[in-house]
mmCIF file of C-alpha atoms in Angstrom:
data_model
loop_
_atom_site.group_PDB
_atom_site.id
_atom_site.type_symbol
_atom_site.label_atom_id
_atom_site.label_comp_id
_atom_site.label_asym_id
_atom_site.label_seq_id
_atom_site.Cartn_x
_atom_site.Cartn_y
_atom_site.Cartn_z
ATOM 1 C CA MET A 1 -215.222 -55.559 49.542
ATOM 2 C CA LEU A 2 -215.925 -53.461 45.968
ATOM 3 C CA CYS A 3 -219.673 -52.359 46.824
ATOM 4 C CA ARG A 4 -220.462 -50.515 49.751
ATOM 5 C CA GLY A 5 -224.222 -49.438 50.976
ATOM 6 C CA PRO A 6 -226.983 -51.627 52.364
ATOM 7 C CA SER A 7 -226.788 -55.160 52.401
ATOM 8 C CA LEU A 8 -229.550 -56.627 50.434
ATOM 9 C CA ALA A 9 -228.085 -60.220 51.876
ATOM 10 C CA ALA A 10 -229.443 -58.529 55.027
ATOM 11 C CA GLY A 11 -233.079 -58.366 54.629
ATOM 12 C CA ARG A 12 -232.860 -55.306 53.800
ATOM 13 C CA ARG A 13 -234.330 -54.052 50.482
ATOM 14 C CA ALA A 14 -232.489 -51.585 48.248
ATOM 15 C CA ARG A 15 -234.401 -48.056 48.376
ATOM 16 C CA HIS A 16 -234.123 -44.423 47.689
ATOM 17 C CA HIS A 17 -231.411 -43.561 50.049
ATOM 18 C CA TRP A 18 -227.819 -44.850 48.811
ATOM 19 C CA PRO A 19 -224.894 -44.006 51.778
ATOM 20 C CA MET A 20 -222.472 -42.961 49.646
ATOM 21 C CA SER A 21 -220.244 -40.269 48.896
ATOM 22 C CA ALA A 22 -220.956 -38.436 45.401
ATOM 23 C CA ASP A 23 -217.243 -39.285 44.180
ATOM 24 C CA ASP A 24 -218.285 -42.851 45.169
ATOM 25 C CA ARG A 25 -217.766 -44.797 41.521
ATOM 26 C CA HIS A 26 -219.915 -48.167 41.405
ATOM 27 C CA ILE A 27 -222.182 -50.328 39.248
ATOM 28 C CA ALA A 28 -225.027 -51.544 41.676
ATOM 29 C CA LEU A 29 -226.445 -54.969 40.991
ATOM 30 C CA VAL A 30 -229.699 -55.133 40.233
ATOM 31 C CA SER A 31 -231.919 -56.786 42.978
ATOM 32 C CA PRO A 32 -235.603 -58.353 41.794
ATOM 33 C CA ASP A 33 -237.423 -56.620 44.084
ATOM 34 C CA GLU A 34 -236.422 -52.631 43.407
ATOM 35 C CA ARG A 35 -239.042 -50.097 42.916
ATOM 36 C CA TRP A 36 -237.298 -46.590 41.990
ATOM 37 C CA PRO A 37 -239.112 -43.387 42.081
ATOM 38 C CA LEU A 38 -238.990 -40.988 38.202
ATOM 39 C CA ALA A 39 -240.064 -38.251 38.521
ATOM 40 C CA ILE A 40 -241.040 -36.259 35.277
ATOM 41 C CA ASP A 41 -243.400 -33.237 34.695
ATOM 42 C CA GLY A 42 -245.751 -33.916 38.064
ATOM 43 C CA ALA A 43 -246.111 -37.238 37.431
ATOM 44 C CA THR A 44 -243.916 -40.124 39.041
ATOM 45 C CA PHE A 45 -243.365 -43.853 37.819
ATOM 46 C CA PHE A 46 -242.200 -46.426 39.905
ATOM 47 C CA TYR A 47 -239.900 -49.422 37.825
ATOM 48 C CA ARG A 48 -236.850 -51.819 38.525
ATOM 49 C CA ARG A 49 -233.649 -51.755 36.783
ATOM 50 C CA LEU A 50 -233.077 -54.689 33.985
ATOM 51 C CA SER A 51 -230.371 -57.247 34.125
ATOM 52 C CA LEU A 52 -228.629 -57.931 30.915
ATOM 53 C CA ALA A 53 -230.159 -61.095 30.755
ATOM 54 C CA ALA A 54 -233.684 -59.334 30.988
ATOM 55 C CA LEU A 55 -232.907 -56.956 28.339
ATOM 56 C CA ALA A 56 -231.568 -60.014 25.917
ATOM 57 C CA ALA A 57 -234.787 -61.459 26.522
ATOM 58 C CA ILE A 58 -236.530 -58.230 25.551
ATOM 59 C CA GLU A 59 -234.188 -57.998 22.595
ATOM 60 C CA ARG A 60 -234.866 -61.432 21.445
ATOM 61 C CA GLN A 61 -238.672 -61.169 21.844
ATOM 62 C CA GLN A 62 -239.171 -58.207 20.044
ATOM 63 C CA ALA A 63 -236.753 -59.266 16.886
ATOM 64 C CA LEU A 64 -239.061 -62.231 16.762
ATOM 65 C CA ILE A 65 -242.261 -59.492 16.763
ATOM 66 C CA VAL A 66 -241.567 -56.954 14.710
ATOM 67 C CA ARG A 67 -240.616 -59.091 11.261
ATOM 68 C CA ASP A 68 -239.198 -57.700 8.095
ATOM 69 C CA GLN A 69 -240.900 -57.911 4.814
ATOM 70 C CA ASP A 70 -240.378 -61.198 4.350
ATOM 71 C CA GLY A 71 -241.388 -62.442 7.456
ATOM 72 C CA ARG A 72 -237.846 -62.698 9.020
ATOM 73 C CA PRO A 73 -236.696 -61.771 12.649
ATOM 74 C CA ARG A 74 -235.540 -58.231 12.624
ATOM 75 C CA GLN A 75 -232.163 -58.063 12.801
ATOM 76 C CA VAL A 76 -232.122 -54.419 13.967
ATOM 77 C CA ILE A 77 -235.179 -53.593 16.485
ATOM 78 C CA PRO A 78 -236.800 -49.631 15.496
ATOM 79 C CA PRO A 79 -235.494 -47.654 18.626
ATOM 80 C CA ALA A 80 -239.139 -47.254 19.797
ATOM 81 C CA ALA A 81 -240.664 -50.536 19.922
ATOM 82 C CA LEU A 82 -237.578 -51.608 21.636
ATOM 83 C CA GLU A 83 -237.688 -49.056 24.558
ATOM 84 C CA THR A 84 -241.522 -49.565 24.825
ATOM 85 C CA ALA A 85 -240.806 -53.392 25.423
ATOM 86 C CA ILE A 86 -238.140 -52.011 28.466
ATOM 87 C CA CYS A 87 -240.828 -49.810 29.451
ATOM 88 C CA ARG A 88 -243.705 -52.192 29.782
ATOM 89 C CA HIS A 89 -241.332 -54.686 31.311
ATOM 90 C CA ALA A 90 -239.932 -51.892 33.940
ATOM 91 C CA LEU A 91 -242.494 -50.183 34.923
ATOM 92 C CA LEU A 92 -244.413 -51.186 38.156
ATOM 93 C CA ASP A 93 -246.465 -48.316 38.813
ATOM 94 C CA TRP A 94 -247.247 -44.781 38.118
ATOM 95 C CA ARG A 95 -248.486 -41.479 40.380
ATOM 96 C CA GLY A 96 -250.116 -38.239 38.116
ATOM 97 C CA VAL A 97 -251.225 -39.501 34.852
ATOM 98 C CA VAL A 98 -253.973 -39.111 34.145
ATOM 99 C CA ASP A 99 -256.640 -40.135 30.406
ATOM 100 C CA ALA A 100 -257.393 -37.790 27.901
ATOM 101 C CA ALA A 101 -260.364 -36.650 29.641
ATOM 102 C CA GLY A 102 -258.007 -35.875 32.776
ATOM 103 C CA ARG A 103 -259.359 -38.484 35.103
ATOM 104 C CA PRO A 104 -256.419 -40.324 36.913
ATOM 105 C CA ALA A 105 -255.392 -43.267 34.634
ATOM 106 C CA ALA A 106 -254.194 -46.943 36.012
ATOM 107 C CA CYS A 107 -250.975 -48.123 35.709
ATOM 108 C CA ALA A 108 -251.715 -51.019 32.666
ATOM 109 C CA PRO A 109 -248.585 -52.253 30.037
ATOM 110 C CA GLY A 110 -250.948 -51.543 27.100
ATOM 111 C CA LEU A 111 -250.957 -47.483 28.373
ATOM 112 C CA VAL A 112 -247.518 -47.557 28.291
ATOM 113 C CA ASP A 113 -247.497 -47.013 24.365
ATOM 114 C CA LEU A 114 -249.951 -44.163 24.909
ATOM 115 C CA LEU A 115 -247.306 -42.302 27.115
ATOM 116 C CA PRO A 116 -245.429 -39.057 25.626
ATOM 117 C CA ALA A 117 -241.933 -40.517 23.691
ATOM 118 C CA GLY A 118 -240.106 -38.092 26.146
ATOM 119 C CA ALA A 119 -241.307 -40.191 29.133
ATOM 120 C CA ARG A 120 -240.869 -43.390 27.532
ATOM 121 C CA ALA A 121 -237.562 -42.484 27.018
ATOM 122 C CA ARG A 122 -236.069 -41.652 29.983
ATOM 123 C CA LEU A 123 -238.156 -44.104 31.478
ATOM 124 C CA ALA A 124 -236.269 -46.948 29.191
ATOM 125 C CA ALA A 125 -232.671 -44.443 30.448
ATOM 126 C CA ALA A 126 -233.561 -44.905 33.859
ATOM 127 C CA ALA A 127 -234.304 -48.954 33.668
ATOM 128 C CA MET A 128 -230.759 -49.652 32.018
ATOM 129 C CA ASP A 129 -228.925 -46.778 34.276
ATOM 130 C CA ILE A 130 -225.846 -49.064 36.080
ATOM 131 C CA ARG A 131 -225.900 -47.511 39.206
ATOM 132 C CA ILE A 132 -228.444 -47.205 41.704
ATOM 133 C CA PRO A 133 -230.590 -43.443 41.598
ATOM 134 C CA ARG A 134 -229.781 -41.150 44.300
ATOM 135 C CA SER A 135 -232.506 -39.886 46.292
ATOM 136 C CA GLN A 136 -235.315 -38.563 44.789
ATOM 137 C CA SER A 137 -239.271 -37.738 45.540
#
């Protein structure tokens, strides 16, 4: 067996604890019901990792949305556009995010555009990680 840890086939969902030593090397397959926490400056973002197929679909979609000056799909997608699209797909929920008036903001795909660039970058990087996150709170 190549992978060690909880069996998703046995009906258990991937959760925060992965029973592996720090020395184990692995790539964890993406499960459609993943939900991982990412703490950023007092807020917690809940996300799922992206499979290669999901990332390829996001890239194709962005190539069609972000056109060059002649109206053709762009060959190179601006990093911020791709990062935002990844976050829209990966973000499931958040806690501790407030609007400009300091009121709690409900998670919505359109609000991803308003997240600080650093938070979007960290969320996008986590969504594309090859390993299941270590225990986080």
